[in-house]
PDB file of C-alpha atoms and ligand atoms in Angstrom:
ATOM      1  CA  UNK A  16       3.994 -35.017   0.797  1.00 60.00           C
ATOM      2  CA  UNK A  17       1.690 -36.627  -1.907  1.00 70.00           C
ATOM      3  CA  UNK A  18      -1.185 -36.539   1.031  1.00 77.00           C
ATOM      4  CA  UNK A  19      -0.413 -33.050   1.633  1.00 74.00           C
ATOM      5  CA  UNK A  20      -0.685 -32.211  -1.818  1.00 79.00           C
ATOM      6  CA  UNK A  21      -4.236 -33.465  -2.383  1.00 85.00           C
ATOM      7  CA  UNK A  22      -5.291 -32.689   0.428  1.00 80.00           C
ATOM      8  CA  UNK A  23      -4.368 -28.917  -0.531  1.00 80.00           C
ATOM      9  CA  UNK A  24      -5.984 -29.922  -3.869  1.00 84.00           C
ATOM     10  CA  UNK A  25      -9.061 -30.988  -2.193  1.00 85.00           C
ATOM     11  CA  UNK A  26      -9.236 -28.349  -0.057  1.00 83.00           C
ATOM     12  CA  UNK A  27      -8.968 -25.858  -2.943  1.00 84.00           C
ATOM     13  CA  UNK A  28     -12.494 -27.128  -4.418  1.00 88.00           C
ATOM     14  CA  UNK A  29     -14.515 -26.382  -1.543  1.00 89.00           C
ATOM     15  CA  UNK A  30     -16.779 -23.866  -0.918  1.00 90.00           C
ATOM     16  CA  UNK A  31     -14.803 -20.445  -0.421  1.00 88.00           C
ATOM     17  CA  UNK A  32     -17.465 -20.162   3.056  1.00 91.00           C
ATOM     18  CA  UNK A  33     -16.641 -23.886   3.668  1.00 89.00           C
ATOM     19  CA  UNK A  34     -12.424 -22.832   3.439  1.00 89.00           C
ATOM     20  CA  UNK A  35     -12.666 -20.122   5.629  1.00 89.00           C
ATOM     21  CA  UNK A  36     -14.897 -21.876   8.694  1.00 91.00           C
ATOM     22  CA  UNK A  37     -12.382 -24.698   8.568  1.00 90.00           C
ATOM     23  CA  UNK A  38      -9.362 -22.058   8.604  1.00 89.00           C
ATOM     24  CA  UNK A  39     -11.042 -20.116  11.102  1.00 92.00           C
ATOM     25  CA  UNK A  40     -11.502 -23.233  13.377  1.00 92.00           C
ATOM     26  CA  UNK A  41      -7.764 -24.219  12.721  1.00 89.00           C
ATOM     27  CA  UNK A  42      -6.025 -21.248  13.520  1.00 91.00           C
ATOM     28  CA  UNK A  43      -8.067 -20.749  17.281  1.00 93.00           C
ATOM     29  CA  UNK A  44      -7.829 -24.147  18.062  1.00 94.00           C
ATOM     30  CA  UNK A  45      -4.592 -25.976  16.754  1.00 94.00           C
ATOM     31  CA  UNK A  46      -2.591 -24.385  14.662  1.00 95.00           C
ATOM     32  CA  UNK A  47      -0.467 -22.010  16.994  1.00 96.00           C
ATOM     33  CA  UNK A  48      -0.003 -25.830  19.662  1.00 96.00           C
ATOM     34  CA  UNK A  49       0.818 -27.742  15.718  1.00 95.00           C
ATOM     35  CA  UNK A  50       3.991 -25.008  14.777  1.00 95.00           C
ATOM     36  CA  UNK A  51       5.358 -24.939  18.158  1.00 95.00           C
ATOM     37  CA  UNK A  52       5.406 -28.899  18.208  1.00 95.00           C
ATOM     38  CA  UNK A  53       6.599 -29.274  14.914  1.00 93.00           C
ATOM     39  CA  UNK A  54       9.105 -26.513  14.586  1.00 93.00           C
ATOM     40  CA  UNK A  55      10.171 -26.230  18.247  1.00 91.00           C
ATOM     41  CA  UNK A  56      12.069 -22.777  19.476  1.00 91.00           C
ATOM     42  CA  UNK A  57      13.769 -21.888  16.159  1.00 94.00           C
ATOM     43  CA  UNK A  58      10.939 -20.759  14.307  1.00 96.00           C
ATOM     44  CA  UNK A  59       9.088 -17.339  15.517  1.00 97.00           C
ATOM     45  CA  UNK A  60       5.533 -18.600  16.021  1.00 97.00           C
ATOM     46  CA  UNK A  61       4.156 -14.878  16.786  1.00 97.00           C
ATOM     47  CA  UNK A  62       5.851 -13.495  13.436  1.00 97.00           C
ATOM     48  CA  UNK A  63       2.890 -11.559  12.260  1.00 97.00           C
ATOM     49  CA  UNK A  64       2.589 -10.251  15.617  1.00 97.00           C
ATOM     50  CA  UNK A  65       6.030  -8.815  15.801  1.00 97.00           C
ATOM     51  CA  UNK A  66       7.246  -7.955  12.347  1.00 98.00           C
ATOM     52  CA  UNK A  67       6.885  -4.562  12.405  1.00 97.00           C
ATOM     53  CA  UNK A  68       8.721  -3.671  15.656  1.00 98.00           C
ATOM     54  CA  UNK A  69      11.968  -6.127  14.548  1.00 98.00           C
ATOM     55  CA  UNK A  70      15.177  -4.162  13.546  1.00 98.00           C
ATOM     56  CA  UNK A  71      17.253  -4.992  10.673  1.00 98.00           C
ATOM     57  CA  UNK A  72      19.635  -7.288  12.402  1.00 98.00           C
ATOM     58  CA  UNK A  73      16.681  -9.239  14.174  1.00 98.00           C
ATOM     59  CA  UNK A  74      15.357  -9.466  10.452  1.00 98.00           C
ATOM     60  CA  UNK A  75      18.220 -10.984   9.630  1.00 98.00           C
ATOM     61  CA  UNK A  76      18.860 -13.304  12.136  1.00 97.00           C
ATOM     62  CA  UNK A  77      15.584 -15.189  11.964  1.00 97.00           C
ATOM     63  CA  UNK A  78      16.123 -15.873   8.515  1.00 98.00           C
ATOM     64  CA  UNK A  79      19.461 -17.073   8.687  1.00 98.00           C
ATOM     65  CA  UNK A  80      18.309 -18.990  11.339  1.00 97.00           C
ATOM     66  CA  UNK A  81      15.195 -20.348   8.761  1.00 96.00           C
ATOM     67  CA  UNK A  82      17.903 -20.993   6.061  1.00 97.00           C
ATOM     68  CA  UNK A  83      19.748 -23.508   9.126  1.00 95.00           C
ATOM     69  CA  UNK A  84      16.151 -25.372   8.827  1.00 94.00           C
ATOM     70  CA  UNK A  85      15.190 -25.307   5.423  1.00 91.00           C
ATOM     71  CA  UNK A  86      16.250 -27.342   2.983  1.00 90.00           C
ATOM     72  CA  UNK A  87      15.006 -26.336  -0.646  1.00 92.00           C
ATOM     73  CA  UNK A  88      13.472 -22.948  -2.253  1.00 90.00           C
ATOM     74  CA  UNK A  89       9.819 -22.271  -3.778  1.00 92.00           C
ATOM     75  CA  UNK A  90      10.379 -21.651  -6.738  1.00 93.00           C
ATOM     76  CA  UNK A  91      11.195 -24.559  -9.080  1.00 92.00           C
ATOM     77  CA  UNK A  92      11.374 -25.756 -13.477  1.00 93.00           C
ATOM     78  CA  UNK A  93       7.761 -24.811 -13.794  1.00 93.00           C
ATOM     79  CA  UNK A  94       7.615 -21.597 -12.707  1.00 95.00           C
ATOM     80  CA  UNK A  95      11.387 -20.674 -14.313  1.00 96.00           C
ATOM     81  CA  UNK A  96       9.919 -22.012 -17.770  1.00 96.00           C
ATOM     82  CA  UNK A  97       7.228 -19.220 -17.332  1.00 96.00           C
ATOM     83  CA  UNK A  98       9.914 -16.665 -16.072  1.00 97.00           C
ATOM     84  CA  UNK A  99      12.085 -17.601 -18.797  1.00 97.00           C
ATOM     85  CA  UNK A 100       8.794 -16.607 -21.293  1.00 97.00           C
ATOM     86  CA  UNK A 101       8.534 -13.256 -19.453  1.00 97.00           C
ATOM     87  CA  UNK A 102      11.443 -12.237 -19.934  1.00 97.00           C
ATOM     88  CA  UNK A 103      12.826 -10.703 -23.103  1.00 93.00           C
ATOM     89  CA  UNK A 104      16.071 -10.759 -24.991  1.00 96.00           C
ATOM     90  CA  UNK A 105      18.857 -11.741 -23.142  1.00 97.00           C
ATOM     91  CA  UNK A 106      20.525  -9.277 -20.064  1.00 98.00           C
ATOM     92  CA  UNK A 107      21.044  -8.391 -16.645  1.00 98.00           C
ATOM     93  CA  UNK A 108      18.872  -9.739 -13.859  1.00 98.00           C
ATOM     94  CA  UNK A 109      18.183  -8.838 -10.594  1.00 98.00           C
ATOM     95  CA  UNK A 110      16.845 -11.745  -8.574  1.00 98.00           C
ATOM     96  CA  UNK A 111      15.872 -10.093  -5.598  1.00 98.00           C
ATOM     97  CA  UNK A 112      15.136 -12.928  -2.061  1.00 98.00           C
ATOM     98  CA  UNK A 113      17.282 -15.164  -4.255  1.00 98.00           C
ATOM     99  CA  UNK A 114      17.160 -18.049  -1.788  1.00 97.00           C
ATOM    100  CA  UNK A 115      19.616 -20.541  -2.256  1.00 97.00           C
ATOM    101  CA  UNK A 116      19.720 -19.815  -5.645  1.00 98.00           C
ATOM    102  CA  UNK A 117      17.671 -21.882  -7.885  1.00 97.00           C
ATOM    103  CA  UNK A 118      16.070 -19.257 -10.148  1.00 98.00           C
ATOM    104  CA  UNK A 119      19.380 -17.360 -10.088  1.00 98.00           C
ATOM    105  CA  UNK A 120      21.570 -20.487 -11.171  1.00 98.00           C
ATOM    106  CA  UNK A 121      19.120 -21.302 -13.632  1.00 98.00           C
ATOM    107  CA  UNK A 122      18.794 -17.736 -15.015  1.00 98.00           C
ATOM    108  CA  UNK A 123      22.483 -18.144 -15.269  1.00 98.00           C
ATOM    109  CA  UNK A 124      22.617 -20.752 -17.138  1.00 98.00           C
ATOM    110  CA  UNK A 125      20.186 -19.449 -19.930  1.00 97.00           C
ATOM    111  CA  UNK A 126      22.597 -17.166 -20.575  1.00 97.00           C
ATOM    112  CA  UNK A 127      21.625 -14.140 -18.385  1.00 98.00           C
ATOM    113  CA  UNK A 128      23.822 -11.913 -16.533  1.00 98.00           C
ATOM    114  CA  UNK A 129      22.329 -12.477 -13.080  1.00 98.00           C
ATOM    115  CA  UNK A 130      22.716 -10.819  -9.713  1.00 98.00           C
ATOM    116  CA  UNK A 131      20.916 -12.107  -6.429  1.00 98.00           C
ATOM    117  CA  UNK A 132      20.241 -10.825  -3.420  1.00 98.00           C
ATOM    118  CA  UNK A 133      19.128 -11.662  -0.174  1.00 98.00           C
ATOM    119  CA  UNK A 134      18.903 -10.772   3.363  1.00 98.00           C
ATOM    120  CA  UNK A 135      20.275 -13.711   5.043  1.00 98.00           C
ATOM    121  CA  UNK A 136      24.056 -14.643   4.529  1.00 98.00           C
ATOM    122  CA  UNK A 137      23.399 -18.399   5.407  1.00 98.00           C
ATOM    123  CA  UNK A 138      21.086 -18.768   2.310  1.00 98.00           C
ATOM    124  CA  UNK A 139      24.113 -16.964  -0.063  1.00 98.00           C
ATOM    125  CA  UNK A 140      26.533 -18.970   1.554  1.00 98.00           C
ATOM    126  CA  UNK A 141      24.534 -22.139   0.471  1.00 97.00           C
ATOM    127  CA  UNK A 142      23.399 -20.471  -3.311  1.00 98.00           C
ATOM    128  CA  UNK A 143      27.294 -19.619  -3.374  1.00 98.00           C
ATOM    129  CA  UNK A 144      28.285 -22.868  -3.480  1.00 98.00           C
ATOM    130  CA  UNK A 145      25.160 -24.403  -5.408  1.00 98.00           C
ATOM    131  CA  UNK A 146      26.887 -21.942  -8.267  1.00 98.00           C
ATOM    132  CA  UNK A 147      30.031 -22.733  -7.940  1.00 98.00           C
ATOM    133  CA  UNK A 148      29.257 -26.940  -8.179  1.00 98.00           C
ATOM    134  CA  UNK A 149      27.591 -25.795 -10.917  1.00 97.00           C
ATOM    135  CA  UNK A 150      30.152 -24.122 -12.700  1.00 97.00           C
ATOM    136  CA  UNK A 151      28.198 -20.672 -12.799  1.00 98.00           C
ATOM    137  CA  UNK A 152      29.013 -17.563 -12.205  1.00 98.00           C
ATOM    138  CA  UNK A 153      25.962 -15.410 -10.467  1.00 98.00           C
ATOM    139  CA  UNK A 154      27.108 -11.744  -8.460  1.00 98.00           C
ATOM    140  CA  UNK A 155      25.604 -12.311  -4.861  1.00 98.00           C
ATOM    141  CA  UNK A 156      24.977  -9.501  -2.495  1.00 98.00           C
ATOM    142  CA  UNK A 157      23.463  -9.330   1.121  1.00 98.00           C
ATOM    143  CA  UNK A 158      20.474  -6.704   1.332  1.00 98.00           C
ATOM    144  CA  UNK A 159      16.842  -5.703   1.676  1.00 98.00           C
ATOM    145  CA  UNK A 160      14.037  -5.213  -1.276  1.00 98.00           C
ATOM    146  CA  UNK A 161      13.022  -2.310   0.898  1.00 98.00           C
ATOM    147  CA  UNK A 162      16.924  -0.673   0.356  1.00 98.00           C
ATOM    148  CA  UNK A 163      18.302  -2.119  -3.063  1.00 98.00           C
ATOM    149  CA  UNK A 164      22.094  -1.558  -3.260  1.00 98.00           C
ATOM    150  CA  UNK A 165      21.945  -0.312  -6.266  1.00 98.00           C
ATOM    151  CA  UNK A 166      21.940   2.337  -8.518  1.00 98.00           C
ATOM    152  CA  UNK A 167      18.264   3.736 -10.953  1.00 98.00           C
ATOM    153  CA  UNK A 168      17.666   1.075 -13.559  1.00 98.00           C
ATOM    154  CA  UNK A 169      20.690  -1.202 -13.131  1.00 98.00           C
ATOM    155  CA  UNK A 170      19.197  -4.000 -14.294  1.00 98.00           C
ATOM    156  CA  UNK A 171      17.038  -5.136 -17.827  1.00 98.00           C
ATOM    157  CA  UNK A 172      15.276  -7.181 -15.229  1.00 98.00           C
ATOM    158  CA  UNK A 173      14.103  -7.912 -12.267  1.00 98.00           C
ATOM    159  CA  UNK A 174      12.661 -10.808 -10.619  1.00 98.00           C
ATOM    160  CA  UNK A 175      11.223 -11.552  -7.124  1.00 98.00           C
ATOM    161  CA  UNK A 176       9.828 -14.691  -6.108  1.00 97.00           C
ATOM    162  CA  UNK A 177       8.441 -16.082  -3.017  1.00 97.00           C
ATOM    163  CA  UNK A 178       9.754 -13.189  -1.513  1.00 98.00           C
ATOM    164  CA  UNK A 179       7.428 -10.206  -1.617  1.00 98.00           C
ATOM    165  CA  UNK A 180       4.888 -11.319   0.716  1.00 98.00           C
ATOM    166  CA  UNK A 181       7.894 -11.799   3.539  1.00 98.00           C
ATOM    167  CA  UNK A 182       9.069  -7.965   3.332  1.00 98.00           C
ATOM    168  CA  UNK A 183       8.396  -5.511   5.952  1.00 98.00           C
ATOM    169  CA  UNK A 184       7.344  -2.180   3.949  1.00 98.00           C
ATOM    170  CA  UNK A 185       5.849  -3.315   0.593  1.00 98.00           C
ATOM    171  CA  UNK A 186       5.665   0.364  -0.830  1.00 98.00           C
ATOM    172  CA  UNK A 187       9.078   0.545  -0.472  1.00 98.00           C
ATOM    173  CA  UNK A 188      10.161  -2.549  -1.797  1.00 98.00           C
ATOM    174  CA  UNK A 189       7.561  -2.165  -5.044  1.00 98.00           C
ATOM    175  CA  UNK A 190       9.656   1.556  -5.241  1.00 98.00           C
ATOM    176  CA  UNK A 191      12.836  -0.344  -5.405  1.00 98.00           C
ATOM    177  CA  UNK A 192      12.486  -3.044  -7.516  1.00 98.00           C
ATOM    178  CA  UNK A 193      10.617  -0.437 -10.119  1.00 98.00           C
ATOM    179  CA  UNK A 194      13.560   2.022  -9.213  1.00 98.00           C
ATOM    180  CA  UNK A 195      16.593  -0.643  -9.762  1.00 98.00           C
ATOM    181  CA  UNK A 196      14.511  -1.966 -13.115  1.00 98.00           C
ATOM    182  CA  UNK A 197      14.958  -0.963 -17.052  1.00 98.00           C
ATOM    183  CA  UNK A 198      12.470  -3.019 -18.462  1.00 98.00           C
ATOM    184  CA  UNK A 199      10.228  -5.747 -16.440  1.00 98.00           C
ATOM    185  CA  UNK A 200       9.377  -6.151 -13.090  1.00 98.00           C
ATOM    186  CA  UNK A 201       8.342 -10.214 -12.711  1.00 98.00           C
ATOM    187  CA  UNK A 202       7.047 -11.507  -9.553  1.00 98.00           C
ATOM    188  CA  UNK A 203       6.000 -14.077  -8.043  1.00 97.00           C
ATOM    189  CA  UNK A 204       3.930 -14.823  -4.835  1.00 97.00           C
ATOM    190  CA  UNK A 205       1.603 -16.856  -3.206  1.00 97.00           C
ATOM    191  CA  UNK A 206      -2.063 -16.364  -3.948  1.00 96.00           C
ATOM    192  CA  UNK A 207      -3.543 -16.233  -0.227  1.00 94.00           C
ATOM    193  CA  UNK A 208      -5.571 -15.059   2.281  1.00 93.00           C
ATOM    194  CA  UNK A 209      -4.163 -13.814   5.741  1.00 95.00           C
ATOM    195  CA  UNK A 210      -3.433 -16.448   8.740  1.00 94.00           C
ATOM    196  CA  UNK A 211      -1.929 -15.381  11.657  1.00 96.00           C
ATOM    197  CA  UNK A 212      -0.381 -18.721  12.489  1.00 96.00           C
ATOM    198  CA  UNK A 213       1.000 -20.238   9.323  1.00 94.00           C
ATOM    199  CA  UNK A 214       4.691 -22.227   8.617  1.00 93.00           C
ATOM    200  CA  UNK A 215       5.650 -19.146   7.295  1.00 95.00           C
ATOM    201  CA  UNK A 216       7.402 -15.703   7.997  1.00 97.00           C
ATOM    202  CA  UNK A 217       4.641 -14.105   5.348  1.00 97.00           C
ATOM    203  CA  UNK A 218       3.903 -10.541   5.952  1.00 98.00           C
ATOM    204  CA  UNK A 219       1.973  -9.394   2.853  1.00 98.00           C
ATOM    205  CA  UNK A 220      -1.144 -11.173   1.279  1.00 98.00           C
ATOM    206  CA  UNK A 221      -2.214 -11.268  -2.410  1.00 98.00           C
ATOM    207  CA  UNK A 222      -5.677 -12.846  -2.462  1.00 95.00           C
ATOM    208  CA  UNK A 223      -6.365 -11.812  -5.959  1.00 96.00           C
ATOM    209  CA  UNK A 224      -4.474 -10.196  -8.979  1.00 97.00           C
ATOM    210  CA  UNK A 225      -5.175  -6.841  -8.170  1.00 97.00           C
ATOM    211  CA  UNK A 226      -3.382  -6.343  -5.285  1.00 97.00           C
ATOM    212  CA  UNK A 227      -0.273  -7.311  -6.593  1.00 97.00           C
ATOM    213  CA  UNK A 228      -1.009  -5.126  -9.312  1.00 97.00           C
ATOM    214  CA  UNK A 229      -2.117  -2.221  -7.700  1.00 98.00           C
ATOM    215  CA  UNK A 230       1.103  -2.692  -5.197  1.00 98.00           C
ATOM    216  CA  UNK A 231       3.318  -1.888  -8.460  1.00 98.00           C
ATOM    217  CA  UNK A 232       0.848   0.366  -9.861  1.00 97.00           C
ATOM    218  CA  UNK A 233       2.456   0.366 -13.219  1.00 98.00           C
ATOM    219  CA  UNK A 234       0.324   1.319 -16.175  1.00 96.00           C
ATOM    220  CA  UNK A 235       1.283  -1.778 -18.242  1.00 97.00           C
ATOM    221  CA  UNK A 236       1.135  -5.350 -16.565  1.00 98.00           C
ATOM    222  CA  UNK A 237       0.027  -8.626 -16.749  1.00 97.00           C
ATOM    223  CA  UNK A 238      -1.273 -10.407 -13.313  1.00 98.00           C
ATOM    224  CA  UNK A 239      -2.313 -14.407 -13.786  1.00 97.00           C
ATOM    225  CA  UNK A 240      -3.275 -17.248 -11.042  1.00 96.00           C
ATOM    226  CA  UNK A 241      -1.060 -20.090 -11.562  1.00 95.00           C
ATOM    227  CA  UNK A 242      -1.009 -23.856 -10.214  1.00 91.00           C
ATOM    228  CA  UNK A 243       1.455 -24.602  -8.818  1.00 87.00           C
ATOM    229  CA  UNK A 244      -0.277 -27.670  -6.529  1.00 84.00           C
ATOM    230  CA  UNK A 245       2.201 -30.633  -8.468  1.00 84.00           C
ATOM    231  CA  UNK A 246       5.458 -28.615  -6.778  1.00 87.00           C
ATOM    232  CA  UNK A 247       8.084 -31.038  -5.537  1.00 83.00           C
ATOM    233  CA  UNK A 248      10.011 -27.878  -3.398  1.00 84.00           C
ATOM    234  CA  UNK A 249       8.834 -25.994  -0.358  1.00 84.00           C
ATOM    235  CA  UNK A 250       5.557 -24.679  -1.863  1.00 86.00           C
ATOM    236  CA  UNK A 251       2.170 -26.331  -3.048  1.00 86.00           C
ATOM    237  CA  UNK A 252      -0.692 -24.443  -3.635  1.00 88.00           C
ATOM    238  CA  UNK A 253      -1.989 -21.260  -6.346  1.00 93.00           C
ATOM    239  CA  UNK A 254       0.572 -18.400  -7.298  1.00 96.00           C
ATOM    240  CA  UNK A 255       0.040 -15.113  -9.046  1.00 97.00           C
ATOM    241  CA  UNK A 256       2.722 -14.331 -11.703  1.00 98.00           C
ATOM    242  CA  UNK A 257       2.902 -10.550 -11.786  1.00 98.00           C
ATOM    243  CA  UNK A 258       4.822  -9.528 -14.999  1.00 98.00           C
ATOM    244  CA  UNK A 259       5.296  -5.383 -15.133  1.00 98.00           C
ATOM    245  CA  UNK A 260       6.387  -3.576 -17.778  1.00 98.00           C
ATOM    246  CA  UNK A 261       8.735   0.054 -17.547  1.00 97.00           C
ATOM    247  CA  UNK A 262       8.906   0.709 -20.967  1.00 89.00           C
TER     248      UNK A 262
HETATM  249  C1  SAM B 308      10.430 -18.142   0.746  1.00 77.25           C
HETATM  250  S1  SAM B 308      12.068 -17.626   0.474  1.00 77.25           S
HETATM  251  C2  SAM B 308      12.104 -17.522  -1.308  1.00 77.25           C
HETATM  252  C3  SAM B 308      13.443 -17.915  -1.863  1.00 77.25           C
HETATM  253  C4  SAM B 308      13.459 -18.140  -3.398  1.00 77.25           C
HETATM  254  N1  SAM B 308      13.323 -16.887  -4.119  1.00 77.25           N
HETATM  255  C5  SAM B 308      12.362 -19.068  -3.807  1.00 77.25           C
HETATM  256  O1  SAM B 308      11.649 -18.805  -4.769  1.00 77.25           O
HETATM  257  O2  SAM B 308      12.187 -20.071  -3.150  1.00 77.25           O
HETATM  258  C6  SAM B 308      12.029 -15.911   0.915  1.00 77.25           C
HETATM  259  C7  SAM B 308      13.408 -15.291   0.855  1.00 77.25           C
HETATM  260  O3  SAM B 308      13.319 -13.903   1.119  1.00 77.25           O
HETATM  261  C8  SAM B 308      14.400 -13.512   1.927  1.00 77.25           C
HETATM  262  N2  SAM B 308      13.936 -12.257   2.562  1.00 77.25           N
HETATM  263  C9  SAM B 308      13.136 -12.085   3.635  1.00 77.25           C
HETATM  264  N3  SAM B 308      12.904 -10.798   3.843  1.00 77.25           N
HETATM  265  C10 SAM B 308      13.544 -10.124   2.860  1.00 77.25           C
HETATM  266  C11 SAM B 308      13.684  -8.757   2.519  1.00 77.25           C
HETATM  267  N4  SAM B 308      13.077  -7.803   3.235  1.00 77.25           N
HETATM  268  N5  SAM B 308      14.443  -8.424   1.465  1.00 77.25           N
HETATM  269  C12 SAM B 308      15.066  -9.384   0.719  1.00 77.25           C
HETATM  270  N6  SAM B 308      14.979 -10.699   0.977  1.00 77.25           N
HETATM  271  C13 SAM B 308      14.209 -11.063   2.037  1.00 77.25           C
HETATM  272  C14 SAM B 308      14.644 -14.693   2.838  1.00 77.25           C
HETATM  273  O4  SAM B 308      15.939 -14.760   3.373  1.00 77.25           O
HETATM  274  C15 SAM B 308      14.380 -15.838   1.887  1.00 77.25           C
HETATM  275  O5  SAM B 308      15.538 -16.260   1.238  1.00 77.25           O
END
């Protein structure tokens, strides 16, 4: 882990050319023979060639099938203290891709009034009883970004992270979690460039702050790069914090 991390690090300060030639070498040489030898058969190695044609219960499955594998979220203290800064007053949240939890427990605990939801019933099973250990109370529901179960502007706030690059339609989902919203939209996502073999089920790719910003398309917003290289959970590298204001 501390070798991957500088060697991520390392990576990052190359040339941009000098990235992409050793990416591009990579991912027609190795890096399809490196997942299927590390992951074995759980773990869809042609994802980003078959997203689009997967139904809702496929969807489903390979994530709960992930969540069997994985054993910690993205997200983690750094990136909740900037949250936390986003946010305003005290409310309801919407943590949408929740995981197993750890923004939405720690949301929780600050005193918000916090709802999460996710596609996959094995990673609400395990935020469940993350809550319940401890000793807070979050609402959890199974859905889609793309479908919210919810009613117009349900929520103060919502948040998404490490979870809008894996959705299917991201007009849609930008449409819900804009719809479901009163006040701010906060997101988080990986700053990248698209791979088409990757340890990943990423489907959308933010290289730079417009794009997340132009996928929300709101008139008042704040976009930054963050570093996020130092991460103990499942993801090292730079982030764009997407903050999105509705009123
Ligand atoms: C990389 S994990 C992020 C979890 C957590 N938010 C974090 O920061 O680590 C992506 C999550 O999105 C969920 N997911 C995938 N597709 C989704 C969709 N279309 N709608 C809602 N959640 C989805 C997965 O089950 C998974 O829990």
């Amino acid at each position: 882990m501390p070798f991957r991390r500088t060697y991520l690090r390392f990576k990052s300060l190359l040339p941009e050319s000098v990235r992409d030639v050793l990416s591009g070498i990579n991912q027609r040489l190795f890096a399809r023979g490196t997942l299927l030898r590390k992951y074995g058969s759980w773990f869809d190695v042609e994802w980003r060639k078959r997203y689009q044609s997967l139904s809702e219960d496929e969807w489903k499955q390979a994530y709960n099938e992930a969540w069997k594998h994985r054993t910690n979220d993205c997200v983690e203290e750094t990136d909740a203290k900037l949250i936390l800064g986003a946010l305003g007053p005290k409310g309801s949240v919407l943590e949408v891709g929740a995981g197993i939890g750890t923004l939405a427990i720690r949301l929780a605990k600050e005193g918000f009034d916090v709802t999460g939801v996710d596609v996959s019933s094995e990673a609400l099973r395990r935020a469940q009883e993350r809550a319940e250990h401890e000793n807070v109370t979050v609402q959890w529901r199974e859905g889609f970004a793309e479908a919210l179960p919810f009613a117009d502007k349900s929520f103060d706030y919502v948040t998404c992270c490490h979870t809008l690059e894996h959705v299917k339609d991201l007009a849609r989902a930008t449409a819900e979690l804009k719809r479901v919203a009163r006040r701010k939209v906060v997101v988080l996502t990986p700053k990248q460039k698209y791979r088409l073999y990757a340890e990943n089920y990423h489907t959308q790719f933010f290289e730079h702050p417009h794009q997340l910003s132009n996928a929300f398309g709101l008139t008042s917003s704040e976009c930054t790069e963050i570093d996020c290289f130092d991460h103990k959970n499942e993801f090292q590298g730079k982030a764009l914090l997407y903050v999105g204001h509705l009123e």
